[in-house]
């Protein structure tokens, strides 16, 4: 075997970066859970001061800080031996209600990786691993990963881009939020449109219970209800708006879901489909964002789809063309992309 040493070193540098990133995931979760990042927002601290402020051991705090500085997640001053966060680092690492919250993504990753033995077995057998079979950190991490993006875009950009939907919501509409998880999207919409009523559904009963808690905490009793039901069986209707946030590609039978959504809509109703940003070809997705989605999809999305009847396993980088085709096959006559950002594409399907 003739090995080009320069190319080998180039590959090994990628490996080193990935290995550091893999271990960084756990360290970010530790830092968020223990309040280490939040303590650093008050100004530069030496390791022993950070430990005292957070009730942790100085030696652990010191090693954690060194790794964070090496990865560019915190800043370090050689002369004083202190560490701190820039405004940008603090924005991404300490505010779960901000537009970006990095620890949620790492929490989701750490939780997903705990299923490695089940995933290995699924590779061998072609079987599936259902969403409900994953570690609870997956469900919490998923909400914390996606909620900031929804909070930043759902009411301000995505819904206004739909044809006539915002006016209906302000006047009073019936909305079904399919695959609602912990109810982050349902609660955001209900808060923004107090004249409308909302029903969230998810096949994972434990997530539905948590969604009910979220709605109660938000004071939305009476206008928001939840049910444990799949996208092919949720009840109620006719709905003026049905939403599906980052879940269609997880389903074993997305066509069955699309047909049921079509049947549940009012004649002039709208289906808003939010999916991961993706091109229609593998080559178009060979980039850092595509890598993140393909990697998560291997552990979460495809295994869940393979665990269900239906014959589909779209994965998290399906792209627009398959979603358009599903909508058409389900009986929708109008379909268009209404919004896009680096992480999401938003589509509108109408009867």
mmCIF file of C-alpha atoms in Angstrom:
data_model
loop_
_atom_site.group_PDB
_atom_site.id
_atom_site.type_symbol
_atom_site.label_atom_id
_atom_site.label_comp_id
_atom_site.label_asym_id
_atom_site.label_seq_id
_atom_site.Cartn_x
_atom_site.Cartn_y
_atom_site.Cartn_z
ATOM 1 C CA UNK A 1 0.000 0.000 0.000
ATOM 2 C CA UNK A 2 1.467 3.329 -1.122
ATOM 3 C CA UNK A 3 0.504 5.978 1.412
ATOM 4 C CA UNK A 4 0.912 9.659 0.603
ATOM 5 C CA UNK A 5 2.201 11.092 3.885
ATOM 6 C CA UNK A 6 0.800 14.557 3.252
ATOM 7 C CA UNK A 7 -2.668 13.182 2.554
ATOM 8 C CA UNK A 8 -2.391 10.919 5.582
ATOM 9 C CA UNK A 9 -1.549 13.859 7.826
ATOM 10 C CA UNK A 10 -4.421 15.850 6.329
ATOM 11 C CA UNK A 11 -6.787 13.014 7.224
ATOM 12 C CA UNK A 12 -5.312 12.583 10.699
ATOM 13 C CA UNK A 13 -5.847 16.271 11.412
ATOM 14 C CA UNK A 14 -9.534 15.781 10.582
ATOM 15 C CA UNK A 15 -9.577 12.810 12.932
ATOM 16 C CA UNK A 16 -7.983 14.816 15.738
ATOM 17 C CA UNK A 17 -10.584 17.541 15.328
ATOM 18 C CA UNK A 18 -13.406 15.019 15.358
ATOM 19 C CA UNK A 19 -12.079 13.182 18.388
ATOM 20 C CA UNK A 20 -11.793 16.448 20.301
ATOM 21 C CA UNK A 21 -15.300 17.362 19.217
ATOM 22 C CA UNK A 22 -16.676 13.998 20.301
ATOM 23 C CA UNK A 23 -15.288 14.382 23.810
ATOM 24 C CA UNK A 24 -16.233 18.056 23.847
ATOM 25 C CA UNK A 25 -19.885 17.027 23.666
ATOM 26 C CA UNK A 26 -19.784 15.538 27.141
ATOM 27 C CA UNK A 27 -17.763 18.440 28.487
ATOM 28 C CA UNK A 28 -20.277 20.977 27.183
ATOM 29 C CA UNK A 29 -23.116 19.093 28.887
ATOM 30 C CA UNK A 30 -21.095 19.032 32.124
ATOM 31 C CA UNK A 31 -20.373 22.745 31.871
ATOM 32 C CA UNK A 32 -24.010 23.608 31.324
ATOM 33 C CA UNK A 33 -25.345 21.314 34.041
ATOM 34 C CA UNK A 34 -22.916 22.593 36.670
ATOM 35 C CA UNK A 35 -23.353 26.267 35.778
ATOM 36 C CA UNK A 36 -19.727 26.670 34.744
ATOM 37 C CA UNK A 37 -20.521 28.666 31.633
ATOM 38 C CA UNK A 38 -22.960 30.931 33.450
ATOM 39 C CA UNK A 39 -20.373 31.676 36.142
ATOM 40 C CA UNK A 40 -17.910 32.777 33.483
ATOM 41 C CA UNK A 41 -20.271 35.459 32.172
ATOM 42 C CA UNK A 42 -19.520 37.668 35.197
ATOM 43 C CA UNK A 43 -15.913 38.232 34.141
ATOM 44 C CA UNK A 44 -12.499 36.511 34.079
ATOM 45 C CA UNK A 45 -11.979 33.812 36.709
ATOM 46 C CA UNK A 46 -9.140 31.589 37.752
ATOM 47 C CA UNK A 47 -9.998 27.864 38.077
ATOM 48 C CA UNK A 48 -10.157 27.932 41.867
ATOM 49 C CA UNK A 49 -12.525 30.924 41.789
ATOM 50 C CA UNK A 50 -14.770 29.191 39.253
ATOM 51 C CA UNK A 51 -14.804 26.076 41.429
ATOM 52 C CA UNK A 52 -15.721 28.051 44.525
ATOM 53 C CA UNK A 53 -18.485 29.894 42.736
ATOM 54 C CA UNK A 54 -20.021 26.723 41.305
ATOM 55 C CA UNK A 55 -19.470 24.311 44.181
ATOM 56 C CA UNK A 56 -17.104 22.112 42.187
ATOM 57 C CA UNK A 57 -13.578 20.775 42.762
ATOM 58 C CA UNK A 58 -10.747 23.089 41.584
ATOM 59 C CA UNK A 59 -8.801 20.347 39.816
ATOM 60 C CA UNK A 60 -11.790 19.303 37.746
ATOM 61 C CA UNK A 61 -12.619 22.929 36.964
ATOM 62 C CA UNK A 62 -9.033 23.544 35.870
ATOM 63 C CA UNK A 63 -8.905 20.633 33.439
ATOM 64 C CA UNK A 64 -12.335 21.475 32.056
ATOM 65 C CA UNK A 65 -11.292 25.092 31.463
ATOM 66 C CA UNK A 66 -8.127 24.051 29.670
ATOM 67 C CA UNK A 67 -10.065 21.846 27.278
ATOM 68 C CA UNK A 68 -12.668 24.541 26.685
ATOM 69 C CA UNK A 69 -9.974 27.086 25.898
ATOM 70 C CA UNK A 70 -8.227 24.673 23.537
ATOM 71 C CA UNK A 71 -11.487 24.198 21.670
ATOM 72 C CA UNK A 72 -12.300 27.910 21.470
ATOM 73 C CA UNK A 73 -15.332 27.680 23.743
ATOM 74 C CA UNK A 74 -13.812 29.964 26.395
ATOM 75 C CA UNK A 75 -11.007 32.544 26.349
ATOM 76 C CA UNK A 76 -7.729 32.349 28.301
ATOM 77 C CA UNK A 77 -5.264 35.002 29.441
ATOM 78 C CA UNK A 78 -1.739 33.667 29.947
ATOM 79 C CA UNK A 79 -0.542 36.484 32.204
ATOM 80 C CA UNK A 80 -3.370 36.286 34.744
ATOM 81 C CA UNK A 81 -4.292 32.634 34.320
ATOM 82 C CA UNK A 82 -7.948 33.584 34.015
ATOM 83 C CA UNK A 83 -10.726 32.329 31.738
ATOM 84 C CA UNK A 84 -13.868 34.060 30.495
ATOM 85 C CA UNK A 85 -16.578 34.048 27.827
ATOM 86 C CA UNK A 86 -16.948 36.499 24.971
ATOM 87 C CA UNK A 87 -20.400 37.955 24.344
ATOM 88 C CA UNK A 88 -20.836 35.565 21.439
ATOM 89 C CA UNK A 89 -19.801 32.498 23.413
ATOM 90 C CA UNK A 90 -22.086 33.485 26.268
ATOM 91 C CA UNK A 91 -24.986 33.996 23.844
ATOM 92 C CA UNK A 92 -24.617 30.491 22.421
ATOM 93 C CA UNK A 93 -23.738 28.654 25.630
ATOM 94 C CA UNK A 94 -25.782 30.157 28.455
ATOM 95 C CA UNK A 95 -29.238 31.224 27.260
ATOM 96 C CA UNK A 96 -31.677 28.321 26.636
ATOM 97 C CA UNK A 97 -34.256 30.848 25.432
ATOM 98 C CA UNK A 98 -31.945 32.527 22.912
ATOM 99 C CA UNK A 99 -31.895 32.017 19.166
ATOM 100 C CA UNK A 100 -29.026 29.517 19.516
ATOM 101 C CA UNK A 101 -28.348 27.145 22.408
ATOM 102 C CA UNK A 102 -25.358 24.891 21.816
ATOM 103 C CA UNK A 103 -25.628 22.697 24.960
ATOM 104 C CA UNK A 104 -29.010 21.376 23.836
ATOM 105 C CA UNK A 105 -27.483 19.993 20.652
ATOM 106 C CA UNK A 106 -24.696 18.288 22.586
ATOM 107 C CA UNK A 107 -27.186 16.889 25.098
ATOM 108 C CA UNK A 108 -29.082 15.341 22.197
ATOM 109 C CA UNK A 109 -25.861 13.900 20.775
ATOM 110 C CA UNK A 110 -24.723 12.397 24.073
ATOM 111 C CA UNK A 111 -28.131 10.825 24.613
ATOM 112 C CA UNK A 112 -28.289 9.426 21.089
ATOM 113 C CA UNK A 113 -24.865 7.791 21.361
ATOM 114 C CA UNK A 114 -26.039 5.727 24.321
ATOM 115 C CA UNK A 115 -27.988 3.603 21.816
ATOM 116 C CA UNK A 116 -24.883 2.462 19.963
ATOM 117 C CA UNK A 117 -25.407 -1.241 20.744
ATOM 118 C CA UNK A 118 -28.998 -1.148 19.479
ATOM 119 C CA UNK A 119 -27.887 0.734 16.357
ATOM 120 C CA UNK A 120 -25.121 -1.785 15.655
ATOM 121 C CA UNK A 121 -27.658 -4.589 15.909
ATOM 122 C CA UNK A 122 -30.060 -2.713 13.628
ATOM 123 C CA UNK A 123 -27.294 -2.358 11.037
ATOM 124 C CA UNK A 124 -26.853 -6.148 11.083
ATOM 125 C CA UNK A 125 -30.531 -7.087 10.987
ATOM 126 C CA UNK A 126 -32.170 -4.239 9.104
ATOM 127 C CA UNK A 127 -34.484 -3.724 12.043
ATOM 128 C CA UNK A 128 -35.318 -0.449 13.702
ATOM 129 C CA UNK A 129 -34.899 1.431 16.946
ATOM 130 C CA UNK A 130 -37.985 3.406 17.914
ATOM 131 C CA UNK A 131 -37.833 6.925 19.257
ATOM 132 C CA UNK A 132 -39.364 5.667 22.499
ATOM 133 C CA UNK A 133 -36.456 3.236 22.960
ATOM 134 C CA UNK A 134 -33.828 5.956 23.322
ATOM 135 C CA UNK A 135 -32.336 7.443 26.466
ATOM 136 C CA UNK A 136 -34.510 10.199 28.029
ATOM 137 C CA UNK A 137 -31.701 12.683 27.342
ATOM 138 C CA UNK A 138 -32.646 12.392 23.665
ATOM 139 C CA UNK A 139 -36.135 13.759 24.274
ATOM 140 C CA UNK A 140 -34.970 16.627 26.484
ATOM 141 C CA UNK A 141 -31.996 17.418 24.278
ATOM 142 C CA UNK A 142 -34.164 17.423 21.167
ATOM 143 C CA UNK A 143 -36.473 20.050 22.651
ATOM 144 C CA UNK A 144 -33.564 22.198 23.807
ATOM 145 C CA UNK A 145 -31.864 21.833 20.407
ATOM 146 C CA UNK A 146 -34.849 22.784 18.240
ATOM 147 C CA UNK A 147 -36.799 25.184 20.460
ATOM 148 C CA UNK A 148 -34.433 28.192 20.040
ATOM 149 C CA UNK A 149 -34.775 28.038 16.261
ATOM 150 C CA UNK A 150 -38.538 27.809 16.498
ATOM 151 C CA UNK A 151 -38.643 30.683 18.977
ATOM 152 C CA UNK A 152 -36.571 32.842 16.646
ATOM 153 C CA UNK A 153 -38.431 32.043 13.417
ATOM 154 C CA UNK A 154 -41.836 30.440 13.842
ATOM 155 C CA UNK A 155 -44.003 33.446 14.665
ATOM 156 C CA UNK A 156 -41.786 36.155 13.183
ATOM 157 C CA UNK A 157 -40.972 34.594 9.801
ATOM 158 C CA UNK A 158 -42.437 31.186 9.024
ATOM 159 C CA UNK A 159 -46.130 31.649 9.775
ATOM 160 C CA UNK A 160 -46.279 35.110 8.136
ATOM 161 C CA UNK A 161 -44.857 33.526 4.966
ATOM 162 C CA UNK A 162 -47.849 31.183 4.656
ATOM 163 C CA UNK A 163 -50.793 32.196 2.487
ATOM 164 C CA UNK A 164 -53.446 33.852 4.666
ATOM 165 C CA UNK A 165 -52.643 31.759 7.729
ATOM 166 C CA UNK A 166 -51.575 34.497 10.131
ATOM 167 C CA UNK A 167 -54.868 36.366 9.693
ATOM 168 C CA UNK A 168 -56.785 33.184 10.475
ATOM 169 C CA UNK A 169 -54.728 32.558 13.594
ATOM 170 C CA UNK A 170 -55.293 36.085 14.846
ATOM 171 C CA UNK A 171 -59.044 35.799 14.263
ATOM 172 C CA UNK A 172 -59.329 32.322 15.772
ATOM 173 C CA UNK A 173 -58.326 29.091 14.062
ATOM 174 C CA UNK A 174 -58.060 25.396 14.854
ATOM 175 C CA UNK A 175 -54.508 24.052 14.718
ATOM 176 C CA UNK A 176 -53.035 20.552 14.966
ATOM 177 C CA UNK A 177 -49.325 20.221 15.752
ATOM 178 C CA UNK A 178 -48.303 16.729 14.629
ATOM 179 C CA UNK A 179 -45.228 15.111 16.179
ATOM 180 C CA UNK A 180 -45.167 17.808 18.840
ATOM 181 C CA UNK A 181 -42.655 16.147 21.196
ATOM 182 C CA UNK A 182 -42.480 18.157 24.409
ATOM 183 C CA UNK A 183 -44.797 20.770 22.935
ATOM 184 C CA UNK A 184 -42.304 23.585 22.332
ATOM 185 C CA UNK A 185 -43.790 24.531 18.963
ATOM 186 C CA UNK A 186 -47.372 24.140 20.216
ATOM 187 C CA UNK A 187 -46.794 26.425 23.188
ATOM 188 C CA UNK A 188 -44.999 29.057 21.082
ATOM 189 C CA UNK A 189 -47.924 29.258 18.669
ATOM 190 C CA UNK A 190 -50.557 29.256 21.413
ATOM 191 C CA UNK A 191 -48.853 32.146 23.192
ATOM 192 C CA UNK A 192 -48.664 34.180 19.989
ATOM 193 C CA UNK A 193 -52.260 33.592 18.860
ATOM 194 C CA UNK A 194 -54.560 33.659 21.906
ATOM 195 C CA UNK A 195 -57.772 33.512 19.827
ATOM 196 C CA UNK A 196 -56.863 30.118 18.358
ATOM 197 C CA UNK A 197 -57.000 26.606 19.804
ATOM 198 C CA UNK A 198 -54.238 24.022 19.462
ATOM 199 C CA UNK A 199 -53.994 20.249 19.660
ATOM 200 C CA UNK A 200 -50.583 18.624 19.813
ATOM 201 C CA UNK A 201 -50.039 14.945 19.123
ATOM 202 C CA UNK A 202 -47.107 12.560 19.345
ATOM 203 C CA UNK A 203 -46.863 8.800 19.371
ATOM 204 C CA UNK A 204 -44.467 8.956 22.352
ATOM 205 C CA UNK A 205 -46.728 9.051 25.403
ATOM 206 C CA UNK A 206 -44.017 10.266 27.789
ATOM 207 C CA UNK A 207 -43.325 13.264 25.573
ATOM 208 C CA UNK A 208 -47.028 14.064 25.508
ATOM 209 C CA UNK A 209 -47.084 14.084 29.309
ATOM 210 C CA UNK A 210 -44.215 16.552 29.336
ATOM 211 C CA UNK A 211 -45.975 18.709 26.736
ATOM 212 C CA UNK A 212 -48.997 18.923 29.032
ATOM 213 C CA UNK A 213 -46.722 20.153 31.817
ATOM 214 C CA UNK A 214 -45.205 22.788 29.511
ATOM 215 C CA UNK A 215 -48.643 24.070 28.500
ATOM 216 C CA UNK A 216 -49.823 24.229 32.101
ATOM 217 C CA UNK A 217 -46.702 26.142 33.130
ATOM 218 C CA UNK A 218 -47.414 28.616 30.339
ATOM 219 C CA UNK A 219 -50.974 29.147 31.580
ATOM 220 C CA UNK A 220 -52.522 27.734 28.408
ATOM 221 C CA UNK A 221 -55.032 25.330 29.935
ATOM 222 C CA UNK A 222 -58.251 25.346 27.930
ATOM 223 C CA UNK A 223 -56.721 26.425 24.621
ATOM 224 C CA UNK A 224 -54.123 23.686 24.248
ATOM 225 C CA UNK A 225 -54.692 19.942 24.413
ATOM 226 C CA UNK A 226 -52.457 16.978 23.688
ATOM 227 C CA UNK A 227 -53.006 13.377 22.704
ATOM 228 C CA UNK A 228 -50.791 10.339 22.344
ATOM 229 C CA UNK A 229 -51.365 9.452 18.697
ATOM 230 C CA UNK A 230 -49.355 8.871 15.555
ATOM 231 C CA UNK A 231 -49.315 11.178 12.560
ATOM 232 C CA UNK A 232 -51.547 8.674 10.773
ATOM 233 C CA UNK A 233 -54.191 8.510 13.524
ATOM 234 C CA UNK A 234 -54.425 11.872 15.359
ATOM 235 C CA UNK A 235 -57.978 13.023 15.893
ATOM 236 C CA UNK A 236 -60.073 16.150 15.581
ATOM 237 C CA UNK A 237 -60.554 18.481 12.697
ATOM 238 C CA UNK A 238 -61.286 19.985 10.368
ATOM 239 C CA UNK A 239 -58.200 22.084 11.049
ATOM 240 C CA UNK A 240 -57.303 25.413 9.517
ATOM 241 C CA UNK A 241 -53.611 24.648 9.992
ATOM 242 C CA UNK A 242 -51.679 21.443 10.555
ATOM 243 C CA UNK A 243 -47.988 21.697 11.372
ATOM 244 C CA UNK A 244 -45.206 19.118 11.416
ATOM 245 C CA UNK A 245 -41.856 20.262 12.762
ATOM 246 C CA UNK A 246 -38.739 18.241 11.900
ATOM 247 C CA UNK A 247 -40.590 14.932 12.153
ATOM 248 C CA UNK A 248 -41.923 13.886 8.729
ATOM 249 C CA UNK A 249 -38.573 12.388 7.750
ATOM 250 C CA UNK A 250 -38.583 10.261 10.956
ATOM 251 C CA UNK A 251 -41.752 8.391 10.003
ATOM 252 C CA UNK A 252 -41.980 4.933 8.501
ATOM 253 C CA UNK A 253 -45.147 5.963 6.657
ATOM 254 C CA UNK A 254 -44.890 9.675 5.840
ATOM 255 C CA UNK A 255 -47.286 9.235 2.921
ATOM 256 C CA UNK A 256 -49.921 7.838 5.250
ATOM 257 C CA UNK A 257 -49.314 10.821 7.524
ATOM 258 C CA UNK A 258 -49.658 13.262 4.631
ATOM 259 C CA UNK A 259 -52.917 11.656 3.541
ATOM 260 C CA UNK A 260 -54.345 11.794 7.053
ATOM 261 C CA UNK A 261 -53.308 15.439 7.357
ATOM 262 C CA UNK A 262 -55.017 16.181 4.032
ATOM 263 C CA UNK A 263 -58.213 14.509 5.256
ATOM 264 C CA UNK A 264 -58.056 16.447 8.548
ATOM 265 C CA UNK A 265 -57.802 19.879 6.943
ATOM 266 C CA UNK A 266 -60.613 22.306 6.245
ATOM 267 C CA UNK A 267 -61.167 22.894 2.497
ATOM 268 C CA UNK A 268 -59.012 26.036 2.617
ATOM 269 C CA UNK A 269 -56.608 24.687 5.238
ATOM 270 C CA UNK A 270 -52.810 24.623 5.153
ATOM 271 C CA UNK A 271 -50.160 22.091 6.060
ATOM 272 C CA UNK A 272 -46.915 23.722 7.195
ATOM 273 C CA UNK A 273 -43.994 21.327 6.850
ATOM 274 C CA UNK A 274 -40.725 22.228 8.587
ATOM 275 C CA UNK A 275 -37.819 19.943 7.720
ATOM 276 C CA UNK A 276 -34.019 20.069 7.986
ATOM 277 C CA UNK A 277 -32.348 22.180 5.323
ATOM 278 C CA UNK A 278 -31.054 19.899 2.571
ATOM 279 C CA UNK A 279 -30.360 19.688 -1.123
ATOM 280 C CA UNK A 280 -31.945 17.055 -3.330
ATOM 281 C CA UNK A 281 -28.688 15.146 -3.906
ATOM 282 C CA UNK A 282 -26.022 13.598 -1.721
ATOM 283 C CA UNK A 283 -23.393 15.850 -3.285
ATOM 284 C CA UNK A 284 -25.384 18.947 -2.323
ATOM 285 C CA UNK A 285 -25.325 17.873 1.324
ATOM 286 C CA UNK A 286 -21.619 17.093 1.690
ATOM 287 C CA UNK A 287 -20.944 20.023 3.999
ATOM 288 C CA UNK A 288 -20.728 20.552 7.783
ATOM 289 C CA UNK A 289 -24.494 20.934 8.263
ATOM 290 C CA UNK A 290 -25.191 17.900 6.122
ATOM 291 C CA UNK A 291 -22.677 15.951 8.150
ATOM 292 C CA UNK A 292 -24.449 16.850 11.394
ATOM 293 C CA UNK A 293 -27.838 15.838 10.036
ATOM 294 C CA UNK A 294 -26.635 12.624 8.370
ATOM 295 C CA UNK A 295 -24.890 11.610 11.597
ATOM 296 C CA UNK A 296 -27.915 12.261 13.798
ATOM 297 C CA UNK A 297 -30.113 10.589 11.204
ATOM 298 C CA UNK A 298 -28.089 7.380 11.348
ATOM 299 C CA UNK A 299 -28.755 7.066 15.077
ATOM 300 C CA UNK A 300 -32.250 8.565 15.344
ATOM 301 C CA UNK A 301 -34.241 9.245 12.190
ATOM 302 C CA UNK A 302 -33.637 6.237 9.949
ATOM 303 C CA UNK A 303 -33.805 3.723 12.849
ATOM 304 C CA UNK A 304 -37.141 5.163 13.967
ATOM 305 C CA UNK A 305 -38.540 4.969 10.437
ATOM 306 C CA UNK A 306 -37.236 1.407 10.075
ATOM 307 C CA UNK A 307 -39.041 0.459 13.297
ATOM 308 C CA UNK A 308 -42.410 1.405 11.779
ATOM 309 C CA UNK A 309 -44.535 -0.014 8.989
ATOM 310 C CA UNK A 310 -44.742 1.929 5.763
ATOM 311 C CA UNK A 311 -41.623 1.281 3.745
ATOM 312 C CA UNK A 312 -40.032 4.732 3.943
ATOM 313 C CA UNK A 313 -36.811 5.885 5.582
ATOM 314 C CA UNK A 314 -36.298 9.387 4.200
ATOM 315 C CA UNK A 315 -33.624 10.440 6.677
ATOM 316 C CA UNK A 316 -32.834 13.966 7.823
ATOM 317 C CA UNK A 317 -31.415 15.101 4.470
ATOM 318 C CA UNK A 318 -34.288 14.163 2.202
ATOM 319 C CA UNK A 319 -34.451 17.535 0.447
ATOM 320 C CA UNK A 320 -37.406 19.279 -1.180
ATOM 321 C CA UNK A 321 -38.196 16.860 -4.015
ATOM 322 C CA UNK A 322 -39.340 13.887 -1.861
ATOM 323 C CA UNK A 323 -41.446 16.171 0.353
ATOM 324 C CA UNK A 324 -43.089 17.714 -2.711
ATOM 325 C CA UNK A 325 -43.774 14.234 -4.120
ATOM 326 C CA UNK A 326 -45.325 13.050 -0.847
ATOM 327 C CA UNK A 327 -47.610 16.067 -0.745
ATOM 328 C CA UNK A 328 -48.700 15.504 -4.345
ATOM 329 C CA UNK A 329 -49.300 11.782 -3.825
ATOM 330 C CA UNK A 330 -51.386 12.608 -0.740
ATOM 331 C CA UNK A 331 -53.721 14.834 -2.760
ATOM 332 C CA UNK A 332 -52.296 18.302 -2.174
ATOM 333 C CA UNK A 333 -52.471 20.395 -5.333
ATOM 334 C CA UNK A 334 -50.348 23.364 -4.243
ATOM 335 C CA UNK A 335 -46.872 23.130 -2.751
ATOM 336 C CA UNK A 336 -44.142 25.704 -2.340
ATOM 337 C CA UNK A 337 -41.119 26.517 -0.222
ATOM 338 C CA UNK A 338 -41.919 29.611 1.802
ATOM 339 C CA UNK A 339 -38.844 30.100 3.998
ATOM 340 C CA UNK A 340 -35.319 28.829 4.478
ATOM 341 C CA UNK A 341 -32.392 29.277 6.844
ATOM 342 C CA UNK A 342 -29.137 27.327 7.297
ATOM 343 C CA UNK A 343 -30.893 24.659 9.384
ATOM 344 C CA UNK A 344 -34.495 24.484 8.163
ATOM 345 C CA UNK A 345 -36.694 24.578 5.096
ATOM 346 C CA UNK A 346 -40.356 25.499 5.451
ATOM 347 C CA UNK A 347 -42.984 24.325 2.965
ATOM 348 C CA UNK A 348 -46.637 25.114 2.462
ATOM 349 C CA UNK A 349 -49.001 22.436 1.130
ATOM 350 C CA UNK A 350 -52.627 23.197 0.358
ATOM 351 C CA UNK A 351 -55.531 21.077 -0.993
#
